[in-house]
Structure formats: C-alpha cells, structure tokens
Short mmCIF file of C-alpha atoms in Angstrom, two decimals:
data_model
loop_
_atom_site.label_atom_id
_atom_site.label_comp_id
_atom_site.label_asym_id
_atom_site.label_seq_id
_atom_site.Cartn_x
_atom_site.Cartn_y
_atom_site.Cartn_z
CA UNK O 1 81.51 22.66 41.89
CA UNK O 2 84.75 20.76 43.38
CA UNK O 3 85.26 17.19 45.00
CA UNK O 4 85.88 19.06 48.46
CA UNK O 5 82.91 21.45 47.74
CA UNK O 6 80.22 18.34 47.02
CA UNK O 7 81.38 16.53 50.13
CA UNK O 8 81.71 19.36 52.73
CA UNK O 9 77.64 19.93 51.17
CA UNK O 10 76.92 16.52 51.40
CA UNK O 11 78.68 16.28 54.70
CA UNK O 12 75.97 19.28 56.41
CA UNK O 13 73.52 19.85 54.86
CA UNK O 14 72.38 16.92 53.35
CA UNK O 15 70.27 15.14 56.34
CA UNK O 16 71.14 11.75 57.59
CA UNK O 17 69.23 8.54 56.99
CA UNK O 18 68.96 5.41 59.35
CA UNK O 19 71.03 6.90 62.96
CA UNK O 20 71.75 4.33 65.25
CA UNK O 21 70.45 7.17 67.84
CA UNK O 22 66.60 9.16 67.93
CA UNK O 23 66.83 12.41 67.82
CA UNK O 24 65.69 14.09 71.08
CA UNK O 25 64.35 17.35 72.53
CA UNK O 26 66.53 18.36 74.87
CA UNK O 27 63.52 20.20 77.38
CA UNK O 28 66.48 21.12 79.95
CA UNK O 29 69.61 21.46 79.28
CA UNK O 30 71.44 20.28 82.36
CA UNK O 31 72.29 16.44 81.66
CA UNK O 32 72.61 14.10 84.99
CA UNK O 33 75.42 12.17 85.36
CA UNK O 34 73.45 8.84 86.41
CA UNK O 35 73.94 5.12 85.21
CA UNK O 36 70.67 5.99 83.28
CA UNK O 37 71.64 8.46 80.12
CA UNK O 38 74.77 7.11 79.60
CA UNK O 39 76.32 3.88 78.34
CA UNK O 40 79.64 2.94 79.21
CA UNK O 41 82.75 1.04 78.08
CA UNK O 42 85.69 0.32 79.68
CA UNK O 43 86.41 1.08 84.12
CA UNK O 44 83.72 3.99 84.23
CA UNK O 45 82.31 5.27 87.66
CA UNK O 46 79.55 7.94 88.97
CA UNK O 47 80.18 9.43 91.99
CA UNK O 48 79.76 11.22 94.18
CA UNK O 49 81.53 15.09 95.33
CA UNK O 50 79.64 17.79 97.12
CA UNK O 51 81.37 20.52 95.73
CA UNK O 52 80.37 19.58 91.60
CA UNK O 53 77.15 17.17 92.55
CA UNK O 54 77.04 13.83 90.77
CA UNK O 55 80.71 13.40 88.83
CA UNK O 56 81.38 10.57 86.04
CA UNK O 57 84.72 9.58 86.41
CA UNK O 58 86.12 6.91 83.01
CA UNK O 59 89.30 5.91 83.63
CA UNK O 60 89.40 3.62 80.92
CA UNK O 61 86.36 3.41 78.02
CA UNK O 62 83.62 6.13 77.45
CA UNK O 63 80.25 7.14 78.24
CA UNK O 64 78.25 7.86 75.44
CA UNK O 65 75.02 9.64 75.99
CA UNK O 66 71.64 7.25 75.36
CA UNK O 67 69.49 8.69 73.16
CA UNK O 68 70.84 11.52 72.17
CA UNK O 69 71.46 12.18 68.34
CA UNK O 70 73.21 15.97 68.29
CA UNK O 71 74.13 18.12 65.46
CA UNK O 72 74.83 22.19 66.41
CA UNK O 73 74.04 24.26 69.69
CA UNK O 74 76.54 24.98 72.62
CA UNK O 75 78.12 22.35 74.72
CA UNK O 76 79.25 22.95 78.58
CA UNK O 77 81.01 20.85 80.77
CA UNK O 78 83.96 21.00 83.79
CA UNK O 79 86.53 18.30 83.55
CA UNK O 80 89.34 16.67 85.61
CA UNK O 81 91.81 15.69 84.33
CA UNK O 82 93.95 12.71 85.88
CA UNK O 83 97.53 14.41 85.51
CA UNK O 84 99.48 14.26 82.38
CA UNK O 85 97.42 11.96 80.60
CA UNK O 86 94.91 12.80 77.58
CA UNK O 87 91.38 12.65 76.61
CA UNK O 88 88.95 14.06 75.51
CA UNK O 89 85.59 14.66 73.84
CA UNK O 90 83.67 13.00 70.73
CA UNK O 91 80.98 14.86 69.58
CA UNK O 92 79.25 13.71 66.08
CA UNK O 93 79.83 10.26 66.37
CA UNK O 94 79.11 7.54 63.68
CA UNK O 95 79.99 3.58 65.15
CA UNK O 96 84.29 4.11 64.67
CA UNK O 97 83.53 8.16 62.91
CA UNK O 98 83.65 11.25 65.03
CA UNK O 99 85.05 14.68 65.33
CA UNK O 100 86.31 14.90 69.13
CA UNK O 101 88.44 17.39 70.60
CA UNK O 102 91.49 16.23 72.28
CA UNK O 103 92.76 17.47 75.86
CA UNK O 104 97.08 16.71 76.66
CA UNK O 105 97.13 19.06 79.82
CA UNK O 106 100.14 19.30 81.22
CA UNK O 107 102.68 21.62 83.06
CA UNK O 108 102.45 23.65 80.41
CA UNK O 109 99.56 24.02 78.17
CA UNK O 110 99.13 27.69 78.63
CA UNK O 111 102.65 28.41 76.77
CA UNK O 112 102.18 24.43 74.74
CA UNK O 113 100.83 25.16 71.58
CA UNK O 114 99.86 21.20 71.98
CA UNK O 115 97.60 21.58 74.89
CA UNK O 116 94.02 20.99 73.13
CA UNK O 117 93.20 19.96 69.42
CA UNK O 118 90.80 18.82 66.55
CA UNK O 119 91.03 16.04 64.79
CA UNK O 120 88.92 13.69 63.12
CA UNK O 121 88.55 10.12 64.21
CA UNK O 122 87.63 7.19 61.53
CA UNK O 123 87.99 3.19 61.94
CA UNK O 124 88.80 3.86 65.59
CA UNK O 125 91.28 5.67 64.73
CA UNK O 126 92.73 9.51 66.46
CA UNK O 127 94.57 11.36 63.33
CA UNK O 128 95.61 13.80 65.21
CA UNK O 129 99.61 12.92 63.75
CA UNK O 130 97.81 14.46 60.31
CA UNK O 131 96.25 17.11 62.06
CA UNK O 132 98.58 19.05 63.17
CA UNK O 133 97.99 22.73 62.24
CA UNK O 134 94.32 22.33 64.53
CA UNK O 135 96.18 22.50 68.55
CA UNK O 136 96.21 25.28 70.00
CA UNK O 137 97.89 26.16 73.88
CA UNK O 138 95.48 27.01 76.34
CA UNK O 139 94.92 28.73 80.95
CA UNK O 140 94.78 24.85 81.34
CA UNK O 141 94.03 23.96 85.55
CA UNK O 142 96.72 20.86 86.28
CA UNK O 143 95.47 20.87 89.51
CA UNK O 144 91.83 21.14 89.44
CA UNK O 145 88.62 21.85 87.58
CA UNK O 146 88.51 22.83 84.09
CA UNK O 147 85.39 24.28 82.71
CA UNK O 148 85.28 23.31 78.51
CA UNK O 149 82.45 25.69 76.43
CA UNK O 150 82.40 24.28 72.66
CA UNK O 151 79.48 26.24 69.87
CA UNK O 152 78.77 24.03 66.80
CA UNK O 153 77.12 25.12 64.33
CA UNK O 154 76.99 23.28 60.77
CA UNK O 155 81.15 23.66 59.76
CA UNK O 156 82.97 25.51 61.82
CA UNK O 157 83.47 24.93 65.76
CA UNK O 158 84.80 27.45 68.56
CA UNK O 159 86.17 26.38 71.64
CA UNK O 160 86.21 28.44 75.15
CA UNK O 161 88.40 27.67 77.83
CA UNK O 162 87.63 28.18 82.06
CA UNK O 163 84.98 31.11 80.19
CA UNK O 164 87.72 33.03 78.20
CA UNK O 165 86.70 35.37 76.39
CA UNK O 166 87.62 34.52 72.96
CA UNK O 167 87.78 31.66 71.80
CA UNK O 168 90.39 29.85 73.07
CA UNK O 169 90.49 27.14 69.09
CA UNK O 170 88.82 27.76 65.92
CA UNK O 171 88.84 25.22 63.67
CA UNK O 172 86.93 26.42 60.35
CA UNK O 173 86.70 23.05 58.50
CA UNK O 174 84.94 20.06 61.04
CA UNK O 175 85.86 16.51 59.03
CA UNK O 176 84.27 13.56 61.32
CA UNK O 177 82.08 13.10 58.20
CA UNK O 178 79.03 13.54 59.74
CA UNK O 179 76.52 16.55 60.28
CA UNK O 180 75.26 14.83 63.53
CA UNK O 181 75.27 12.59 65.99
CA UNK O 182 75.58 10.51 69.69
CA UNK O 183 78.47 12.08 73.02
CA UNK O 184 80.77 10.58 73.78
CA UNK O 185 83.50 11.12 77.44
CA UNK O 186 86.69 9.77 77.44
CA UNK O 187 89.22 8.79 79.84
CA UNK O 188 90.87 9.68 82.05
CA UNK O 189 88.81 12.06 83.57
CA UNK O 190 86.03 12.91 85.94
CA UNK O 191 83.37 14.99 84.20
CA UNK O 192 80.56 17.54 86.04
CA UNK O 193 77.38 20.23 85.23
CA UNK O 194 77.01 18.63 80.99
CA UNK O 195 75.04 21.01 79.70
CA UNK O 196 73.09 20.42 75.76
CA UNK O 197 71.54 23.86 74.14
CA UNK O 198 70.62 23.08 71.09
CA UNK O 199 70.66 25.66 68.14
CA UNK O 200 72.89 27.77 70.18
CA UNK O 201 75.76 29.17 67.85
CA UNK O 202 75.91 32.80 69.66
CA UNK O 203 76.30 33.93 65.84
CA UNK O 204 78.62 31.90 64.30
CA UNK O 205 78.17 30.84 60.27
CA UNK O 206 77.58 27.04 59.47
CA UNK O 207 79.36 27.15 56.58
CA UNK O 208 83.71 25.74 55.75
CA UNK O 209 85.69 28.70 56.06
CA UNK O 210 87.17 28.88 52.60
CA UNK O 211 90.25 26.00 52.26
CA UNK O 212 93.36 27.76 50.27
CA UNK O 213 94.23 23.65 48.70
CA UNK O 214 91.32 23.77 46.76
CA UNK O 215 92.43 26.54 44.71
CA UNK O 216 96.08 25.88 44.60
CA UNK O 217 97.09 24.85 42.01
CA UNK O 218 100.10 23.93 43.29
CA UNK O 219 99.10 21.65 46.07
CA UNK O 220 99.29 17.68 43.68
CA UNK O 221 94.85 16.46 44.56
CA UNK O 222 94.10 13.79 42.31
CA UNK O 223 95.10 10.41 43.07
CA UNK O 224 94.66 7.14 42.42
CA UNK O 225 95.07 4.42 44.83
CA UNK O 226 95.74 1.07 45.29
CA UNK O 227 94.48 -1.77 47.50
CA UNK O 228 96.49 -2.23 50.79
CA UNK O 229 98.74 -4.95 50.19
CA UNK O 230 100.88 -5.76 53.65
CA UNK O 231 104.27 -4.65 52.60
CA UNK O 232 107.58 -6.75 53.49
CA UNK O 233 109.40 -5.61 56.83
CA UNK O 234 112.27 -6.71 58.30
CA UNK O 235 114.81 -4.62 61.48
CA UNK O 236 116.21 -1.78 60.91
CA UNK O 237 118.97 -2.65 63.24
CA UNK O 238 120.50 1.19 63.92
CA UNK O 239 116.85 2.03 64.60
CA UNK O 240 116.16 -0.74 66.13
CA UNK O 241 112.33 -1.22 64.43
CA UNK O 242 110.53 -3.71 61.67
CA UNK O 243 110.92 -1.00 58.97
CA UNK O 244 109.77 -1.04 55.44
CA UNK O 245 111.28 -3.03 52.13
CA UNK O 246 112.15 -0.72 49.44
CA UNK O 247 109.50 -1.80 47.53
CA UNK O 248 110.25 -2.39 43.29
CA UNK O 249 108.49 -0.39 40.93
CA UNK O 250 107.60 -3.48 39.10
CA UNK O 251 105.45 -4.87 41.52
CA UNK O 252 102.94 -1.86 41.39
CA UNK O 253 99.66 -3.22 40.32
CA UNK O 254 98.87 -2.43 36.68
CA UNK O 255 94.78 -3.53 35.79
CA UNK O 256 92.87 -0.58 35.45
CA UNK O 257 90.20 -1.98 37.82
CA UNK O 258 92.55 -2.09 41.07
CA UNK O 259 92.98 1.78 41.25
CA UNK O 260 90.41 4.40 42.67
CA UNK O 261 90.04 7.66 42.51
CA UNK O 262 90.43 9.58 46.54
CA UNK O 263 89.30 12.21 47.85
CA UNK O 264 91.14 14.73 49.29
CA UNK O 265 90.62 16.31 53.05
CA UNK O 266 90.86 20.00 53.23
CA UNK O 267 94.56 21.44 52.35
CA UNK O 268 95.53 18.64 50.04
CA UNK O 269 95.78 16.14 53.12
CA UNK O 270 95.06 13.04 51.68
CA UNK O 271 93.26 11.43 54.56
CA UNK O 272 94.28 7.19 54.12
CA UNK O 273 92.74 6.23 57.56
CA UNK O 274 89.68 7.94 56.85
CA UNK O 275 89.53 5.37 53.55
CA UNK O 276 91.68 2.58 54.51
CA UNK O 277 91.93 2.70 58.56
CA UNK O 278 94.93 0.38 59.76
CA UNK O 279 94.00 -1.60 57.01
CA UNK O 280 95.12 -4.70 58.44
CA UNK O 281 95.26 -7.39 61.62
CA UNK O 282 97.87 -8.10 63.21
CA UNK O 283 101.54 -6.63 63.41
CA UNK O 284 102.89 -6.58 59.50
CA UNK O 285 102.73 -3.55 58.05
CA UNK O 286 100.33 -2.03 55.50
CA UNK O 287 101.00 -0.20 52.76
CA UNK O 288 99.69 1.27 49.41
CA UNK O 289 100.22 2.60 45.98
CA UNK O 290 98.89 5.97 44.70
CA UNK O 291 99.54 7.20 41.29
CA UNK O 292 99.06 10.06 38.88
CA UNK O 293 99.81 11.76 36.33
CA UNK O 294 101.85 15.47 35.84
CA UNK O 295 102.07 17.07 31.65
CA UNK O 296 105.70 19.30 31.29
CA UNK O 297 105.20 21.43 28.42
CA UNK O 298 108.64 21.13 28.33
CA UNK O 299 111.88 19.35 30.01
CA UNK O 300 112.83 20.43 33.22
CA UNK O 301 113.05 19.66 37.24
CA UNK O 302 110.82 21.04 40.01
CA UNK O 303 111.01 21.07 43.68
CA UNK O 304 108.56 19.92 46.25
CA UNK O 305 107.52 19.91 50.37
CA UNK O 306 106.14 16.28 50.85
CA UNK O 307 105.07 15.56 53.61
CA UNK O 308 103.72 11.76 55.56
CA UNK O 309 103.19 9.40 57.62
CA UNK O 310 105.48 6.64 58.04
CA UNK O 311 107.58 5.93 54.68
CA UNK O 312 107.97 6.84 51.78
CA UNK O 313 108.90 5.77 47.91
CA UNK O 314 108.26 8.25 45.20
CA UNK O 315 109.26 7.50 41.72
CA UNK O 316 108.49 9.39 38.72
CA UNK O 317 108.65 7.21 35.55
CA UNK O 318 109.91 4.72 36.75
CA UNK O 319 112.62 5.71 38.57
CA UNK O 320 113.13 6.96 42.19
CA UNK O 321 113.29 10.26 42.79
CA UNK O 322 113.15 10.58 46.62
CA UNK O 323 112.63 7.91 49.68
CA UNK O 324 112.77 8.75 53.65
CA UNK O 325 110.55 7.74 57.03
CA UNK O 326 108.69 10.06 59.29
CA UNK O 327 108.15 7.15 62.10
CA UNK O 328 106.57 9.21 66.04
CA UNK O 329 109.20 9.08 68.40
CA UNK O 330 111.44 7.25 66.88
CA UNK O 331 114.99 8.30 67.40
CA UNK O 332 116.81 9.53 63.32
CA UNK O 333 114.04 8.96 61.57
CA UNK O 334 110.79 10.81 63.49
CA UNK O 335 110.15 14.29 61.08
CA UNK O 336 109.41 17.77 62.93
CA UNK O 337 107.12 18.49 63.88
CA UNK O 338 107.33 16.03 66.32
CA UNK O 339 106.28 13.74 64.16
CA UNK O 340 102.75 15.09 62.60
CA UNK O 341 102.55 15.75 58.69
CA UNK O 342 103.32 18.52 57.43
CA UNK O 343 104.57 20.17 54.02
CA UNK O 344 108.70 21.14 56.26
CA UNK O 345 108.28 17.12 57.22
CA UNK O 346 110.57 16.58 53.76
CA UNK O 347 111.33 18.05 50.09
CA UNK O 348 113.99 17.01 46.71
CA UNK O 349 113.55 17.79 42.91
CA UNK O 350 111.12 16.13 40.65
CA UNK O 351 112.14 15.27 37.27
CA UNK O 352 109.87 16.34 34.51
CA UNK O 353 109.81 15.10 30.61
CA UNK O 354 108.33 16.71 28.27
CA UNK O 355 105.03 15.62 27.47
CA UNK O 356 103.46 12.93 30.50
CA UNK O 357 104.76 11.74 34.13
CA UNK O 358 103.54 9.25 35.75
CA UNK O 359 104.04 10.01 40.31
CA UNK O 360 104.32 6.41 41.24
CA UNK O 361 104.29 6.81 45.33
CA UNK O 362 104.56 3.37 47.53
CA UNK O 363 104.02 4.43 51.20
CA UNK O 364 102.67 2.38 54.86
CA UNK O 365 101.86 2.79 57.48
CA UNK O 366 104.19 1.15 60.64
CA UNK O 367 103.86 2.35 63.05
CA UNK O 368 105.64 0.46 66.07
CA UNK O 369 105.60 -2.26 63.87
CA UNK O 370 102.64 -2.46 63.20
CA UNK O 371 101.19 -2.77 66.52
CA UNK O 372 98.96 0.61 66.91
CA UNK O 373 96.97 3.02 64.99
CA UNK O 374 96.61 7.12 64.32
CA UNK O 375 97.08 9.28 61.77
CA UNK O 376 98.00 7.82 57.83
CA UNK O 377 98.80 10.07 54.85
CA UNK O 378 100.13 12.20 51.97
CA UNK O 379 99.93 16.18 51.19
CA UNK O 380 102.58 17.24 48.09
CA UNK O 381 103.43 20.21 46.57
CA UNK O 382 105.56 21.34 44.01
CA UNK O 383 107.32 25.11 44.00
CA UNK O 384 104.51 26.32 41.13
CA UNK O 385 103.00 25.37 38.25
CA UNK O 386 105.16 27.47 34.88
CA UNK O 387 105.39 25.10 32.67
CA UNK O 388 102.40 22.13 33.57
CA UNK O 389 99.40 20.52 34.45
CA UNK O 390 98.60 18.20 37.17
CA UNK O 391 96.50 15.28 36.54
CA UNK O 392 92.12 16.78 36.96
CA UNK O 393 90.70 13.44 37.77
CA UNK O 394 87.66 11.41 38.59
CA UNK O 395 85.87 12.57 42.08
CA UNK O 396 85.49 9.67 44.71
CA UNK O 397 82.95 8.95 46.44
CA UNK O 398 83.02 9.80 49.70
CA UNK O 399 83.99 6.42 52.27
#
C-alpha cells in the first residue's frame, strides 16, 4: 500500500482515541442558536430576528458547538455575510486542525472561481494558497441570507448553495487530518437555522477519489526535510519587502539524523504547513531544506514545472539551477494564479549527469515579513521520466 493510501486509511477508517469532545446522538437535527449550546471565542453575540428566530452573530473569532463529535452526514445552515469580508465553517475540528469551507462573498461570486474554497487548517494556519484547485464560483446573495448545505461522507464532500440541485462544489479528498471532530462557525457573519443529520450522505461514496499524482512518476514525491531554521533576511529596495538572503549550499545540514522523510498530500504537494506550521515566533523568516535523489541513465536535461509559496532556491549536484519568489500581494514577486501554489508558478531546465544526482531545495515561509502565515509548500513535476529513476524514499509518519 502506498504512503498516501496508508494515510487515507488512517485518516478515514481508523478509530480516534482520546477525543476531547464526547460523542452525542442528535435526537433532533435542529441546533438552537443559544448560549447553552455554544462555546464562544472572540466577539460573539446571540440575537433574535423575527424572520430567522434565534441568530448567532460572530464578529471576530468563532463559536464552537458544545459536546459534539461529528463525522459523516449533512450540515445545513443559513448565513448572512458582513459585506465582502471573508468567513467560513470548520468541521472535524481537533484543537488547531480541521477541514474548512471558506467564503469570499463578492458581487461577482456567480462567475468568480474564488467565491468559495475548501482547504485544511493546521497549526492554526488557513492553507488557502496551497489548495487553489479546490475553489469555485457560487450563487451567493451578498445582501441577504444564504442557505448552505454540506454533505460529508468519509473522504468526500459535496456543497450546495442556495438550493442548487447539483453540487456547487465537489471535493474528492478531504485532507484535514481527522475523520470526526467538532464544528465551528467563524466570523464575521450571522448564522441561523443550523441542522445536523448524522449519516445522511445522499449516496455520496466515502472512499477518496483517485489521485493521479500518486501513480504519475513525473511528480517528485519523496523528499527528506531538515529541521526549520531562521533564514537570514534583508530589505529588498525594489520590492520594499523583507526577503531571504540567498542561502549557501554548504550551509545545508550534513548530519543524517537531522533529515526526516516527509509524505506528500494528494497532488504530490509537499505541505510544509501540515508538518511545521509557521515554525517560528517573532518577525523572522523560517527556512527549510528539502533533498531527494534522481538517478539518470545518461547525461541529460529535464524540463521541470514547479509550484511553491514564498521563496525558493533549487540546487542540483551543488549548483544553483533555479531561484524565484512567489510572495502573495507583492507586485513583481507574486506568481499567477494570484500568489497561490500551482505548477504554473515557474519552470526551468534541470541538468542531470549519468548516475545519482542530488536535488536540494531551500524554501522559506516569508509572508509579509513573517508577521502572518498561510499555506507553505512545494510541488515539482518532471516533463517525463525517460532515462531516470526518482528516489523511492521511506514512508513518513503522519505528524
């Protein structure tokens, strides 16, 4: 069984021991929007609206449904957004890890593929910029109430917005980390008419959809990762942004004990946020070294597509082959699409010699000078595998 298959099995089939919330059976699917049922964090109030009855308003922070361990079934609620401010729901929540449905309400939601998005969260970090493929347009009402329906079954989710008969969004592989957990409603937004129907999944299969990257040998999937380190930085006069100083190849850790295998997410994504979070305190920039080996049958040059967030330097056999920046919101340093990770971020030619080739990446988590963090990761795909054999690598334990 592959690493991803083992991970999926552990994620969706194995029982979870030591849950912080007791399992409750919902005798009624209707959940009152009253203080007795909700644990609040931040600016949260309970109101009464003549048309909506009890209303939960989250201005900042979130409200967590008490004594709830939800796994599979249907979650429905009405929500009213606060202008175009971003908000959402997290589910299967365990401490700082969860799955999330993220709303970006706007006047062009009907045509904008950024209107709603699925993403995991880990270490209190929303990983929206690593999962740009999991977003779409939606018939959102910016001025009034919207009805949201989530159908969750094992590794899959369907989302229906405002009574749509066909799913507005389909997610084939949920990667939040747990098969069950609590539910949180985030602000700023109003919420009403919440109902939960455990195990009502409308025939949605529980098994994750096929991951093409798992069997596509062009993806470089097996990496060893160093421990995080503080990346030296300086102010870039052109970008007016603090940026990492070019790392020296010889500064890479040499001790074998300092390197650990890191398992990819679906799509061949090396999700550093899942493994390390922001990995730092204060305004400094965090860096990590990654390395792998590619065996070549003869001297050759391989074209490579690469996706990443923040700053990256790639070396082959000790020589710099590629470096670039993907800094969200920084003019001249933000890659399409919109600073998100994608294999369209960049490409380069990788010179390989006959025999074993060491490929090493230095990558940093430079977001707004280290004051804020979102998703951090890397994806790499070769043009073909003619005459080469990428490293198989050891399976990594799920963090």
